[in-house]
Amino acid sequence: MPPSSSEVPYGTLDLIVLKTLAAMGPLHGYGIARRIEQVAEGALALNQGTIYPALLRLEQQGWVKSAWGTSENNRRARFYSITAAGRRQLAAETETWARTVSLVSRLLDRES
Amino acid sequence: MTTLRVWLSRLRGALSGRSRAEAELADEVQAHLDLLADDFVARGMSPEEARFAARRAFGGVDQVKAVHRDQRGLPAMDAFTQDVRFAARSLRRDRAFLLTAIPVLALGIGVTHMFLTIVYAHTMRGLPISRPDRVLYISTFDDRTPDRPMSYPDFDDLRASARHFEAIVAYTSAAVAVGDEGRAPDRFEASYVSAGAFEALGISPLRGRGFEAADHRPGAAPVVVLGRSAWESRYGGDPGVIGRSILLDGAPATVIGVLPGRSGFPGTASMWLPIEQRRGLTTAPRDARTLRVFGRLNDAASESNARAEVAAIMSRLEARHPGTNRAVRARVVRINDRFFGRIEGPWLAFLIAGCLIVLVSSANAANLVLARSLHRVREVAVRTSLGARRARIVREQLVEALLLASTGGAAGLAVSSTGIRLFANAIPGGTLPYWIDYTLDWTTGMALVAVSLLTLAIFGLVPAMVASRVDVVGVLKDGGRRQASNLGLRRWTTAFMAVQVALAVVLLATIALGSLAARGGLDTDAAVATTEVVTAALNLPAARYPAPDDRRRFLQQLLDRVQGAPGIAAVAVTSVLPRQGGAESRLHTDGPPSPNGEATTLVVAITPGYFDALALRIAKGRDLTEADGHAGARNILVNRRFVEQFLQGTEPLGARLAVSTPGTADGPPQWQAIVGIAPDIRQRGAPDAEPIVYQPLASLAPATSTLMVRSGMAPSAVASVLRETAGALDSTVPLYRIQTLAQAVYDAEWNPRVSARLATTLALLCLLLTTVGLYAVTARAVSLRQHELGIRMALGATPARIARLVIAGVRPPLLLGLGLGLAGAMAWDRAFPSGQPRLGASDPRILAIVGLVLVLVAVVACYRPARRAARLAPAEVLRQG
């Protein structure tokens, strides 16, 4: 199967954003989007705008916080950073995700 | 609790400034696009290309914003506020509609709320005491008397042996004359209370102390507790009065405390004394039942146990005192049930009237809303066909109705409080017991909300349902005409309007009847309602004036001195003023006994000069004279009505008759001789004269009577002359209720006056609602028939003819309503005879007037819609269709 870019799997964008913030420190929305695209190496067709609802969701949960600042090329931008609660959530989610993935792949292996 | 946090955050988002969050999002998105574009430029694109590429990479900006928005706040609430804004805007545009619908709702809600508040205050509010459900009222009854108070010995035994009560207390009321140095005496209603009375009701004194055990011991120094009103009116709220000695009925007593306003015992008492100070009460025999008794239950006791206990004690007393207590049982009810809880008579009528008003006004509002929504059938159809959900359209209608109902409710509150203020002001002060309170409280507030919601349910739901049933294709095809007329409401509207017209007919007829009956009053009415006569009630304390001779002497001296004062034209004393009643008495004459049961007459005691003071002349014979004023005097006057009723065909002068108090044993009649015929004066509210016997006051010399003084001086000057004269004679005798006779008559007639005002208000309201209703129905008919009327005009119908056609539409409800109203007026006559021969609500004269008024109303209601119809431009209408 040729590598083609696919949609972001449902429900994983929040996790990806949290992981990105945990790894990179405070970032603005564009920075997060660019970082995700970089890591995905073109395997992901990200509508960059969709990260904003995701960020709002995370902020409402108290997992990220935001503050206005200035970007590297002197533009006003909103910077997001992960909170302690966000780190705990990321750890929990990562584990769940790993378990799910291993379960699914085990199932797939056995059936093939 | 993550979800709770999310909801809180969303709520914050919904409540906080929406524009700020929106601006921040826009900034953020813009910053993102700019950064993205910068990158593209760095990769070698032209700025123009970079901007487009950035937009592409970002995805739909507006979609992202919309998702963000929904997630930020509460979408349901946002939609609701949006609906409210939309409804408010669309209502504001329709000013004519608002100017009719809001007053209709406000009047309906307001008047209903006013009626509910009044009924509630009189029958349900309850006494303002702590935990009234634990206070039981104990009265007695036996085979002959269904309800009577309790005697002191019975009360004492009950108090001593009842175990389920924290306290059982008794009280009795009497008027006392209050005097002290340097002040004119006053008269107050006092309650004599047993030990622990204040505590049992949870009342603590505002100042000083209440009664203690020592105050209730026999032979204790007399003490008195003032009510706040007495304290303020007589002592100007001076705290120094506590500890002072004042004179009660001439005997000294020390003021020990003041009770807060709006408290005390059931009644109008404004002064309290220990029950032991009431002379002869504690030693009264067991069958002298004069005490009102209530008890507060123990915390542990149940109501039924307490009832059983009281019953057991009463049967023990019966066994022990068979002579006085045979078959005497106790009735034990919660204290509020004793004084409240019975919605009957006028209150029931009030309640029904209130419900009718709110129904009629909200049905009218429904008609208005319906008329308005017909204009919008097309709009609704277009929106539905473009994908608007029905639920959303119904919701919009309901939101609009909610706005109307709440505006109407708020305006209704203003109507209600104004109405209640007018109502309360029309009742003379001191008439109502202190617990009747018309102020808005939680319950009446909820009643207002409930009434508003009821109107909402009626005028909001029906049109909304109608709107939701719109048949889209049909409306778009024929412009909504068939749809609107198929709604099947026409018959309902006609029936409803007819009932409304009928209601208006009956109400108007009874009011016209009332005013006709009032015009049929007596020719002495004007003479009686005069400001040239000043009246003052006086009360001779039993302690100083025990015997009739003492009272006779005092009254004669007072009359002589007042007569001698400068500027006084005439003076008299009467047992009871005109319009304030009289002693209803049995009448004995020489003639054969009356075929229709026992003959009764009113008895009024007067001094010679009573009719001079009223500037009236004796019709025949002579007035009473000083010589008739002795204990054995046997001469009396009767009024004309008395002669007409009882002495038809005989010579009245010199005829003899006797009167006796009803219910007393028949002794030999005390015959009295008629020496003169007096003019007819109304002693009671009835428009017709009643038979009256005028006895010389001196032969009875009652302790309470009223002075009447005619003079040319200002009433206040007369009042000070009276006070000085009485004070010089005996400084302990209080003169009270000093007012002009006109004022006294006005106060005495408050009940019929207030009823008449309420009835007039109702009738005018009904008339107004009828007008609005007819208007709404006609206006709607015109909009529905626009197309047809246009065709008629195009075919040559004149505007006058078109207007006639429109007016013809109100004929069925009008005729039907007039017919129903006629039947209603006849039923009314049977149910409430006017008391006047050949005059009733169904009198042809009255019905003619009422019919004319209603036709006028119909014309007013039709004027606008008919004019609109007549001015239709056929070409335009037809093109629209």
XYZ file of C-alpha atoms in Angstrom, chain A residues 28-31 33-34 37 46-57 59-63 68 71-73 75-78 80 85, chain B residues 2-3 5-6 9-10 24-25 27-29 31-32 34-40 43 54 56-60 64 67-69 71-73:
68
model
C 1.463 29.054 19.504
C -1.223 27.380 17.435
C 0.745 27.583 14.232
C 3.834 26.214 15.955
C 0.403 22.585 13.731
C 3.809 22.839 12.053
C 3.103 18.051 10.369
C -4.046 18.223 9.038
C -6.523 21.000 8.576
C -4.523 23.391 10.701
C -7.645 25.210 11.853
C -8.966 22.138 13.648
C -6.354 22.440 16.364
C -8.093 25.534 17.736
C -11.263 23.738 18.863
C -8.954 21.063 20.259
C -6.960 23.668 22.193
C -10.194 25.192 23.551
C -11.292 21.730 24.677
C -8.087 24.534 28.051
C -11.636 23.990 29.320
C -10.452 20.741 30.871
C -7.640 22.608 32.537
C -4.939 20.570 30.783
C -0.578 36.154 24.729
C 6.258 35.041 18.065
C 9.802 34.526 16.765
C 9.135 36.896 13.843
C 3.878 38.753 15.581
C 1.427 38.788 18.474
C 0.365 35.200 19.142
C -1.257 33.131 21.794
C -0.164 27.418 24.908
C -2.981 18.165 35.238
C -13.707 17.235 34.610
C -17.161 17.525 33.074
C -15.238 22.036 35.109
C -15.978 22.041 31.397
C -15.989 27.072 31.822
C -18.664 26.995 29.149
C -9.367 37.054 20.442
C -10.175 34.081 18.276
C -6.695 37.617 16.262
C -5.378 34.177 16.916
C -6.543 32.814 13.583
C -1.809 35.398 13.554
C -1.781 31.763 12.460
C 0.134 35.349 8.887
C 2.763 32.993 10.287
C 1.797 30.371 7.755
C 1.979 32.904 4.946
C 5.397 34.058 6.213
C 6.612 30.493 5.879
C 5.262 30.142 2.373
C 9.764 29.070 0.638
C -2.193 29.654 4.010
C -5.959 26.330 2.089
C -3.705 24.769 4.694
C -5.738 26.210 7.510
C -9.028 24.810 6.262
C -12.388 26.634 6.546
C -13.400 26.577 12.730
C -17.058 25.059 16.083
C -15.081 27.187 18.479
C -18.108 29.311 19.259
C -17.785 24.784 22.133
C -16.991 27.961 23.986
C -20.440 28.718 25.322
